[in-house]
mmCIF file with all atom_site columns, C-alpha atoms in Angstrom:
data_model
loop_
_atom_site.group_PDB
_atom_site.id
_atom_site.type_symbol
_atom_site.label_atom_id
_atom_site.label_alt_id
_atom_site.label_comp_id
_atom_site.label_asym_id
_atom_site.label_entity_id
_atom_site.label_seq_id
_atom_site.pdbx_PDB_ins_code
_atom_site.Cartn_x
_atom_site.Cartn_y
_atom_site.Cartn_z
_atom_site.occupancy
_atom_site.B_iso_or_equiv
_atom_site.pdbx_formal_charge
_atom_site.auth_seq_id
_atom_site.auth_comp_id
_atom_site.auth_asym_id
_atom_site.auth_atom_id
_atom_site.pdbx_PDB_model_num
ATOM 1   C CA . ARG A 1 1   ? -15.263 -1.727  -13.598 1.00 52.00 ? 181 ARG A CA 1
ATOM 2   C CA . LEU A 1 2   ? -13.169 -2.590  -10.564 1.00 59.00 ? 182 LEU A CA 1
ATOM 3   C CA . ARG A 1 3   ? -14.748 -1.769  -7.245  1.00 65.00 ? 183 ARG A CA 1
ATOM 4   C CA . GLN A 1 4   ? -12.488 0.222   -4.969  1.00 67.00 ? 184 GLN A CA 1
ATOM 5   C CA . PRO A 1 5   ? -13.018 -0.698  -1.299  1.00 69.00 ? 185 PRO A CA 1
ATOM 6   C CA . PRO A 1 6   ? -12.486 2.146   1.176   1.00 73.00 ? 186 PRO A CA 1
ATOM 7   C CA . ASP A 1 7   ? -9.128  0.860   2.438   1.00 77.00 ? 187 ASP A CA 1
ATOM 8   C CA . PHE A 1 8   ? -7.689  0.096   -1.010  1.00 78.00 ? 188 PHE A CA 1
ATOM 9   C CA . GLU A 1 9   ? -6.379  2.069   -3.927  1.00 79.00 ? 189 GLU A CA 1
ATOM 10  C CA . VAL A 1 10  ? -6.995  0.392   -7.279  1.00 80.00 ? 190 VAL A CA 1
ATOM 11  C CA . ARG A 1 11  ? -4.686  1.413   -10.114 1.00 78.00 ? 191 ARG A CA 1
ATOM 12  C CA . LEU A 1 12  ? -5.020  0.333   -13.699 1.00 77.00 ? 192 LEU A CA 1
ATOM 13  C CA . SER A 1 13  ? -1.848  -0.269  -15.652 1.00 74.00 ? 193 SER A CA 1
ATOM 14  C CA . ARG A 1 14  ? -3.774  0.046   -18.903 1.00 71.00 ? 194 ARG A CA 1
ATOM 15  C CA . ASN A 1 15  ? -6.931  1.934   -19.833 1.00 68.00 ? 195 ASN A CA 1
ATOM 16  C CA . ASP A 1 16  ? -7.032  1.520   -23.594 1.00 64.00 ? 196 ASP A CA 1
ATOM 17  C CA . PRO A 1 17  ? -8.667  -1.313  -25.544 1.00 59.00 ? 197 PRO A CA 1
ATOM 18  C CA . ASP A 1 18  ? -5.562  -2.100  -27.629 1.00 58.00 ? 198 ASP A CA 1
ATOM 19  C CA . THR A 1 19  ? -4.441  -5.679  -27.774 1.00 53.00 ? 199 THR A CA 1
ATOM 20  C CA . VAL A 1 20  ? -1.012  -6.504  -26.394 1.00 52.00 ? 200 VAL A CA 1
ATOM 21  C CA . LEU A 1 21  ? 0.180   -7.136  -29.954 1.00 47.00 ? 201 LEU A CA 1
ATOM 22  C CA . GLY A 1 22  ? -0.760  -3.603  -30.964 1.00 47.00 ? 202 GLY A CA 1
ATOM 23  C CA . ALA A 1 23  ? 0.182   -2.033  -27.651 1.00 47.00 ? 203 ALA A CA 1
ATOM 24  C CA . SER A 1 24  ? 2.421   0.981   -27.377 1.00 50.00 ? 204 SER A CA 1
ATOM 25  C CA . ASN A 1 25  ? 5.496   0.796   -25.179 1.00 53.00 ? 205 ASN A CA 1
ATOM 26  C CA . SER A 1 26  ? 3.510   2.414   -22.364 1.00 55.00 ? 206 SER A CA 1
ATOM 27  C CA . THR A 1 27  ? 0.947   -0.426  -22.325 1.00 63.00 ? 207 THR A CA 1
ATOM 28  C CA . SER A 1 28  ? 3.214   -3.405  -23.035 1.00 73.00 ? 208 SER A CA 1
ATOM 29  C CA . LEU A 1 29  ? 3.243   -6.307  -20.596 1.00 75.00 ? 209 LEU A CA 1
ATOM 30  C CA . ALA A 1 30  ? 6.679   -5.258  -19.349 1.00 77.00 ? 210 ALA A CA 1
ATOM 31  C CA . ALA A 1 31  ? 5.509   -1.651  -18.815 1.00 80.00 ? 211 ALA A CA 1
ATOM 32  C CA . ARG A 1 32  ? 2.505   -2.825  -16.797 1.00 82.00 ? 212 ARG A CA 1
ATOM 33  C CA . VAL A 1 33  ? 4.694   -4.984  -14.571 1.00 82.00 ? 213 VAL A CA 1
ATOM 34  C CA . ASN A 1 34  ? 7.217   -2.160  -14.177 1.00 83.00 ? 214 ASN A CA 1
ATOM 35  C CA . ASP A 1 35  ? 4.410   0.208   -13.169 1.00 84.00 ? 215 ASP A CA 1
ATOM 36  C CA . ALA A 1 36  ? 3.117   -2.195  -10.513 1.00 85.00 ? 216 ALA A CA 1
ATOM 37  C CA . ASN A 1 37  ? 6.626   -2.727  -9.138  1.00 83.00 ? 217 ASN A CA 1
ATOM 38  C CA . ALA A 1 38  ? 7.278   1.047   -9.082  1.00 86.00 ? 218 ALA A CA 1
ATOM 39  C CA . TRP A 1 39  ? 3.955   1.695   -7.336  1.00 87.00 ? 219 TRP A CA 1
ATOM 40  C CA . GLY A 1 40  ? 4.894   -0.771  -4.606  1.00 85.00 ? 220 GLY A CA 1
ATOM 41  C CA . ALA A 1 41  ? 1.611   -2.571  -5.218  1.00 85.00 ? 221 ALA A CA 1
ATOM 42  C CA . ASP A 1 42  ? 0.445   -5.079  -2.634  1.00 88.00 ? 222 ASP A CA 1
ATOM 43  C CA . TYR A 1 43  ? -1.131  -7.326  -5.294  1.00 90.00 ? 223 TYR A CA 1
ATOM 44  C CA . PHE A 1 44  ? -1.048  -7.556  -9.078  1.00 90.00 ? 224 PHE A CA 1
ATOM 45  C CA . ILE A 1 45  ? -4.111  -8.892  -10.886 1.00 91.00 ? 225 ILE A CA 1
ATOM 46  C CA . SER A 1 46  ? -3.845  -9.308  -14.644 1.00 89.00 ? 226 SER A CA 1
ATOM 47  C CA . ILE A 1 47  ? -7.294  -9.625  -16.235 1.00 88.00 ? 227 ILE A CA 1
ATOM 48  C CA . HIS A 1 48  ? -7.688  -11.524 -19.516 1.00 86.00 ? 228 HIS A CA 1
ATOM 49  C CA . THR A 1 49  ? -10.259 -13.283 -21.668 1.00 86.00 ? 229 THR A CA 1
ATOM 50  C CA . ASN A 1 50  ? -9.749  -16.672 -23.283 1.00 85.00 ? 230 ASN A CA 1
ATOM 51  C CA . SER A 1 51  ? -10.734 -17.963 -26.702 1.00 81.00 ? 231 SER A CA 1
ATOM 52  C CA . THR A 1 52  ? -10.617 -21.294 -28.464 1.00 81.00 ? 232 THR A CA 1
ATOM 53  C CA . ALA A 1 53  ? -10.497 -22.488 -32.058 1.00 78.00 ? 233 ALA A CA 1
ATOM 54  C CA . LYS A 1 54  ? -14.059 -23.835 -31.604 1.00 71.00 ? 234 LYS A CA 1
ATOM 55  C CA . ARG A 1 55  ? -16.922 -21.475 -32.376 1.00 66.00 ? 235 ARG A CA 1
ATOM 56  C CA . ILE A 1 56  ? -18.723 -22.118 -29.091 1.00 70.00 ? 236 ILE A CA 1
ATOM 57  C CA . GLY A 1 57  ? -18.625 -24.574 -26.252 1.00 74.00 ? 237 GLY A CA 1
ATOM 58  C CA . ALA A 1 58  ? -15.661 -23.655 -24.077 1.00 85.00 ? 238 ALA A CA 1
ATOM 59  C CA . GLN A 1 59  ? -16.661 -21.855 -20.916 1.00 88.00 ? 239 GLN A CA 1
ATOM 60  C CA . GLY A 1 60  ? -15.561 -21.114 -17.403 1.00 92.00 ? 240 GLY A CA 1
ATOM 61  C CA . THR A 1 61  ? -13.035 -19.081 -15.483 1.00 93.00 ? 241 THR A CA 1
ATOM 62  C CA . GLU A 1 62  ? -9.548  -19.944 -14.341 1.00 94.00 ? 242 GLU A CA 1
ATOM 63  C CA . THR A 1 63  ? -6.836  -18.188 -12.414 1.00 95.00 ? 243 THR A CA 1
ATOM 64  C CA . TYR A 1 64  ? -3.067  -18.637 -12.757 1.00 92.00 ? 244 TYR A CA 1
ATOM 65  C CA . THR A 1 65  ? -0.193  -18.164 -10.341 1.00 91.00 ? 245 THR A CA 1
ATOM 66  C CA . LEU A 1 66  ? 3.550   -18.407 -10.949 1.00 85.00 ? 246 LEU A CA 1
ATOM 67  C CA . GLY A 1 67  ? 4.609   -21.999 -11.500 1.00 74.00 ? 247 GLY A CA 1
ATOM 68  C CA . MET A 1 68  ? 7.371   -23.506 -9.418  1.00 65.00 ? 248 MET A CA 1
ATOM 69  C CA . HIS A 1 69  ? 9.219   -24.320 -12.644 1.00 59.00 ? 249 HIS A CA 1
ATOM 70  C CA . ARG A 1 70  ? 9.673   -20.555 -13.220 1.00 53.00 ? 250 ARG A CA 1
ATOM 71  C CA . ALA A 1 71  ? 10.453  -19.532 -9.629  1.00 57.00 ? 251 ALA A CA 1
ATOM 72  C CA . SER A 1 72  ? 14.215  -19.920 -10.158 1.00 58.00 ? 252 SER A CA 1
ATOM 73  C CA . ASP A 1 73  ? 13.941  -17.703 -13.277 1.00 59.00 ? 253 ASP A CA 1
ATOM 74  C CA . ASN A 1 74  ? 12.323  -15.065 -11.058 1.00 56.00 ? 254 ASN A CA 1
ATOM 75  C CA . LEU A 1 75  ? 15.301  -15.217 -8.693  1.00 59.00 ? 255 LEU A CA 1
ATOM 76  C CA . ASP A 1 76  ? 17.785  -14.979 -11.590 1.00 62.00 ? 256 ASP A CA 1
ATOM 77  C CA . VAL A 1 77  ? 15.999  -11.907 -12.989 1.00 58.00 ? 257 VAL A CA 1
ATOM 78  C CA . ALA A 1 78  ? 16.024  -10.277 -9.556  1.00 59.00 ? 258 ALA A CA 1
ATOM 79  C CA . LYS A 1 79  ? 19.754  -10.900 -9.168  1.00 62.00 ? 259 LYS A CA 1
ATOM 80  C CA . ARG A 1 80  ? 20.524  -9.325  -12.549 1.00 61.00 ? 260 ARG A CA 1
ATOM 81  C CA . GLU A 1 81  ? 18.241  -6.333  -12.007 1.00 58.00 ? 261 GLU A CA 1
ATOM 82  C CA . ASN A 1 82  ? 19.386  -5.735  -8.433  1.00 61.00 ? 262 ASN A CA 1
ATOM 83  C CA . SER A 1 83  ? 23.083  -5.783  -9.330  1.00 61.00 ? 263 SER A CA 1
ATOM 84  C CA . VAL A 1 84  ? 22.860  -2.193  -10.652 1.00 61.00 ? 264 VAL A CA 1
ATOM 85  C CA . ILE A 1 85  ? 21.878  -0.692  -7.293  1.00 62.00 ? 265 ILE A CA 1
ATOM 86  C CA . THR A 1 86  ? 25.521  -0.678  -6.181  1.00 64.00 ? 266 THR A CA 1
ATOM 87  C CA . LEU A 1 87  ? 26.078  2.110   -8.731  1.00 65.00 ? 267 LEU A CA 1
ATOM 88  C CA . GLU A 1 88  ? 23.754  4.426   -6.786  1.00 65.00 ? 268 GLU A CA 1
ATOM 89  C CA . ASN A 1 89  ? 25.169  6.754   -4.140  1.00 71.00 ? 269 ASN A CA 1
ATOM 90  C CA . GLY A 1 90  ? 24.164  5.641   -0.656  1.00 69.00 ? 270 GLY A CA 1
ATOM 91  C CA . PHE A 1 91  ? 22.555  2.405   -1.828  1.00 63.00 ? 271 PHE A CA 1
ATOM 92  C CA . GLU A 1 92  ? 23.207  0.772   1.563   1.00 63.00 ? 272 GLU A CA 1
ATOM 93  C CA . GLN A 1 93  ? 20.899  3.241   3.315   1.00 59.00 ? 273 GLN A CA 1
ATOM 94  C CA . LYS A 1 94  ? 18.406  3.598   0.481   1.00 56.00 ? 274 LYS A CA 1
ATOM 95  C CA . TYR A 1 95  ? 17.868  -0.168  0.225   1.00 57.00 ? 275 TYR A CA 1
ATOM 96  C CA . GLU A 1 96  ? 18.024  -0.784  3.986   1.00 59.00 ? 276 GLU A CA 1
ATOM 97  C CA . GLY A 1 97  ? 21.063  -3.048  4.013   1.00 60.00 ? 277 GLY A CA 1
ATOM 98  C CA . PHE A 1 98  ? 20.170  -5.097  0.926   1.00 62.00 ? 278 PHE A CA 1
ATOM 99  C CA . ASP A 1 99  ? 23.421  -6.154  -0.700  1.00 65.00 ? 279 ASP A CA 1
ATOM 100 C CA . PRO A 1 100 ? 22.995  -7.660  -4.177  1.00 63.00 ? 280 PRO A CA 1
ATOM 101 C CA . ASN A 1 101 ? 26.348  -9.414  -3.782  1.00 65.00 ? 281 ASN A CA 1
ATOM 102 C CA . SER A 1 102 ? 25.365  -11.135 -0.537  1.00 65.00 ? 282 SER A CA 1
ATOM 103 C CA . SER A 1 103 ? 23.945  -14.671 -0.370  1.00 62.00 ? 283 SER A CA 1
ATOM 104 C CA . GLU A 1 104 ? 22.021  -13.698 2.756   1.00 64.00 ? 284 GLU A CA 1
ATOM 105 C CA . SER A 1 105 ? 20.128  -11.011 0.841   1.00 60.00 ? 285 SER A CA 1
ATOM 106 C CA . TYR A 1 106 ? 18.970  -13.606 -1.665  1.00 55.00 ? 286 TYR A CA 1
ATOM 107 C CA . ILE A 1 107 ? 17.952  -16.044 1.047   1.00 59.00 ? 287 ILE A CA 1
ATOM 108 C CA . ILE A 1 108 ? 15.655  -13.290 2.331   1.00 58.00 ? 288 ILE A CA 1
ATOM 109 C CA . PHE A 1 109 ? 14.484  -12.671 -1.252  1.00 56.00 ? 289 PHE A CA 1
ATOM 110 C CA . GLU A 1 110 ? 13.684  -16.382 -1.652  1.00 63.00 ? 290 GLU A CA 1
ATOM 111 C CA . LEU A 1 111 ? 11.682  -16.319 1.589   1.00 63.00 ? 291 LEU A CA 1
ATOM 112 C CA . MET A 1 112 ? 9.754   -13.300 0.274   1.00 66.00 ? 292 MET A CA 1
ATOM 113 C CA . GLN A 1 113 ? 9.220   -15.061 -3.059  1.00 69.00 ? 293 GLN A CA 1
ATOM 114 C CA . ASN A 1 114 ? 7.849   -18.133 -1.270  1.00 73.00 ? 294 ASN A CA 1
ATOM 115 C CA . HIS A 1 115 ? 5.519   -15.881 0.738   1.00 78.00 ? 295 HIS A CA 1
ATOM 116 C CA . ASN A 1 116 ? 4.398   -14.185 -2.497  1.00 82.00 ? 296 ASN A CA 1
ATOM 117 C CA . MET A 1 117 ? 3.711   -17.560 -4.101  1.00 86.00 ? 297 MET A CA 1
ATOM 118 C CA . GLU A 1 118 ? 1.664   -18.712 -1.100  1.00 87.00 ? 298 GLU A CA 1
ATOM 119 C CA . SER A 1 119 ? -0.271  -15.428 -1.081  1.00 90.00 ? 299 SER A CA 1
ATOM 120 C CA . SER A 1 120 ? -0.824  -15.685 -4.846  1.00 92.00 ? 300 SER A CA 1
ATOM 121 C CA . VAL A 1 121 ? -2.277  -19.185 -4.536  1.00 92.00 ? 301 VAL A CA 1
ATOM 122 C CA . LYS A 1 122 ? -4.555  -18.041 -1.699  1.00 94.00 ? 302 LYS A CA 1
ATOM 123 C CA . LEU A 1 123 ? -5.739  -15.011 -3.709  1.00 94.00 ? 303 LEU A CA 1
ATOM 124 C CA . ALA A 1 124 ? -6.334  -17.191 -6.788  1.00 96.00 ? 304 ALA A CA 1
ATOM 125 C CA . GLY A 1 125 ? -8.435  -19.574 -4.706  1.00 96.00 ? 305 GLY A CA 1
ATOM 126 C CA . LEU A 1 126 ? -10.521 -16.715 -3.321  1.00 95.00 ? 306 LEU A CA 1
ATOM 127 C CA . ILE A 1 127 ? -11.078 -15.321 -6.827  1.00 95.00 ? 307 ILE A CA 1
ATOM 128 C CA . GLN A 1 128 ? -12.190 -18.698 -8.155  1.00 96.00 ? 308 GLN A CA 1
ATOM 129 C CA . LYS A 1 129 ? -14.492 -19.167 -5.155  1.00 96.00 ? 309 LYS A CA 1
ATOM 130 C CA . GLN A 1 130 ? -16.209 -15.851 -5.954  1.00 94.00 ? 310 GLN A CA 1
ATOM 131 C CA . PHE A 1 131 ? -16.599 -16.827 -9.605  1.00 94.00 ? 311 PHE A CA 1
ATOM 132 C CA . ARG A 1 132 ? -18.143 -20.137 -8.541  1.00 95.00 ? 312 ARG A CA 1
ATOM 133 C CA . THR A 1 133 ? -20.392 -18.993 -5.689  1.00 95.00 ? 313 THR A CA 1
ATOM 134 C CA . THR A 1 134 ? -21.282 -15.363 -6.454  1.00 94.00 ? 314 THR A CA 1
ATOM 135 C CA . ALA A 1 135 ? -21.079 -15.167 -10.249 1.00 92.00 ? 315 ALA A CA 1
ATOM 136 C CA . LYS A 1 136 ? -22.238 -18.796 -10.734 1.00 94.00 ? 316 LYS A CA 1
ATOM 137 C CA . ARG A 1 137 ? -19.521 -19.373 -13.343 1.00 92.00 ? 317 ARG A CA 1
ATOM 138 C CA . ILE A 1 138 ? -17.918 -22.696 -14.196 1.00 92.00 ? 318 ILE A CA 1
ATOM 139 C CA . ASP A 1 139 ? -14.758 -23.024 -12.102 1.00 95.00 ? 319 ASP A CA 1
ATOM 140 C CA . LYS A 1 140 ? -11.856 -24.341 -14.204 1.00 94.00 ? 320 LYS A CA 1
ATOM 141 C CA . GLY A 1 141 ? -9.564  -24.049 -11.204 1.00 94.00 ? 321 GLY A CA 1
ATOM 142 C CA . VAL A 1 142 ? -6.265  -22.528 -10.171 1.00 94.00 ? 322 VAL A CA 1
ATOM 143 C CA . HIS A 1 143 ? -3.257  -23.354 -12.336 1.00 91.00 ? 323 HIS A CA 1
ATOM 144 C CA . GLN A 1 144 ? 0.445   -22.530 -12.452 1.00 88.00 ? 324 GLN A CA 1
ATOM 145 C CA . ALA A 1 145 ? 2.203   -20.922 -15.409 1.00 85.00 ? 325 ALA A CA 1
ATOM 146 C CA . GLY A 1 146 ? 5.298   -18.882 -16.200 1.00 79.00 ? 326 GLY A CA 1
ATOM 147 C CA . PHE A 1 147 ? 3.541   -15.840 -17.687 1.00 81.00 ? 327 PHE A CA 1
ATOM 148 C CA . LEU A 1 148 ? 5.683   -12.677 -17.737 1.00 78.00 ? 328 LEU A CA 1
ATOM 149 C CA . VAL A 1 149 ? 3.190   -10.734 -15.613 1.00 82.00 ? 329 VAL A CA 1
ATOM 150 C CA . LEU A 1 150 ? 3.509   -13.392 -12.913 1.00 83.00 ? 330 LEU A CA 1
ATOM 151 C CA . ARG A 1 151 ? 7.254   -13.942 -12.917 1.00 77.00 ? 331 ARG A CA 1
ATOM 152 C CA . ALA A 1 152 ? 8.354   -10.302 -13.195 1.00 79.00 ? 332 ALA A CA 1
ATOM 153 C CA . THR A 1 153 ? 6.251   -8.832  -10.381 1.00 83.00 ? 333 THR A CA 1
ATOM 154 C CA . SER A 1 154 ? 7.654   -8.293  -6.914  1.00 82.00 ? 334 SER A CA 1
ATOM 155 C CA . MET A 1 155 ? 4.350   -8.881  -5.130  1.00 87.00 ? 335 MET A CA 1
ATOM 156 C CA . PRO A 1 156 ? 1.705   -11.630 -4.988  1.00 90.00 ? 336 PRO A CA 1
ATOM 157 C CA . SER A 1 157 ? 0.239   -11.816 -8.494  1.00 90.00 ? 337 SER A CA 1
ATOM 158 C CA . VAL A 1 158 ? -2.423  -13.678 -10.426 1.00 94.00 ? 338 VAL A CA 1
ATOM 159 C CA . LEU A 1 159 ? -3.652  -13.811 -14.005 1.00 92.00 ? 339 LEU A CA 1
ATOM 160 C CA . VAL A 1 160 ? -7.425  -14.224 -14.300 1.00 95.00 ? 340 VAL A CA 1
ATOM 161 C CA . GLU A 1 161 ? -9.167  -15.629 -17.391 1.00 92.00 ? 341 GLU A CA 1
ATOM 162 C CA . LEU A 1 162 ? -12.722 -14.242 -17.144 1.00 91.00 ? 342 LEU A CA 1
ATOM 163 C CA . GLY A 1 163 ? -14.259 -16.473 -19.792 1.00 89.00 ? 343 GLY A CA 1
ATOM 164 C CA . TYR A 1 164 ? -14.207 -17.113 -23.541 1.00 87.00 ? 344 TYR A CA 1
ATOM 165 C CA . LEU A 1 165 ? -14.646 -14.345 -26.117 1.00 84.00 ? 345 LEU A CA 1
ATOM 166 C CA . ASN A 1 166 ? -16.006 -16.820 -28.645 1.00 83.00 ? 346 ASN A CA 1
ATOM 167 C CA . ASN A 1 167 ? -18.720 -18.128 -26.318 1.00 80.00 ? 347 ASN A CA 1
ATOM 168 C CA . PRO A 1 168 ? -21.844 -15.922 -26.467 1.00 76.00 ? 348 PRO A CA 1
ATOM 169 C CA . ASN A 1 169 ? -22.876 -17.012 -22.959 1.00 74.00 ? 349 ASN A CA 1
#
């Protein structure tokens, strides 16, 4: 259960135990990311469990952030998705001067993306520190990856691997 500090609102994008492979459209990875973006979330934390082909042995926690190799993909997706806002009446006021056809708007977007990546790495480090010091778990570190839930969010985001399902410890 996620603890909800007094100054935070915790929202779950999925409450059912279905796997992603058996997920309905409302609990798909894309739907979860879309929900977080629509909510205007400050952070996105995707919680997972690992497994290996070995029966036992693998252990530890690790946290992922968006890899630099996928950052340009994130910008390309944003450009495509943002291009439709010009079809809305009054988009200039609604989106506070953001022009999807302007290079300057994307320079600002890149600055925001860099800030999100820095914040994601900091959050991942804090999560791993808590696993190591408070939970006394093996720290497998912070890594970069191009997971959908990391590259399609518009806020700092991390994917946390809590441990290994096939390790009874």
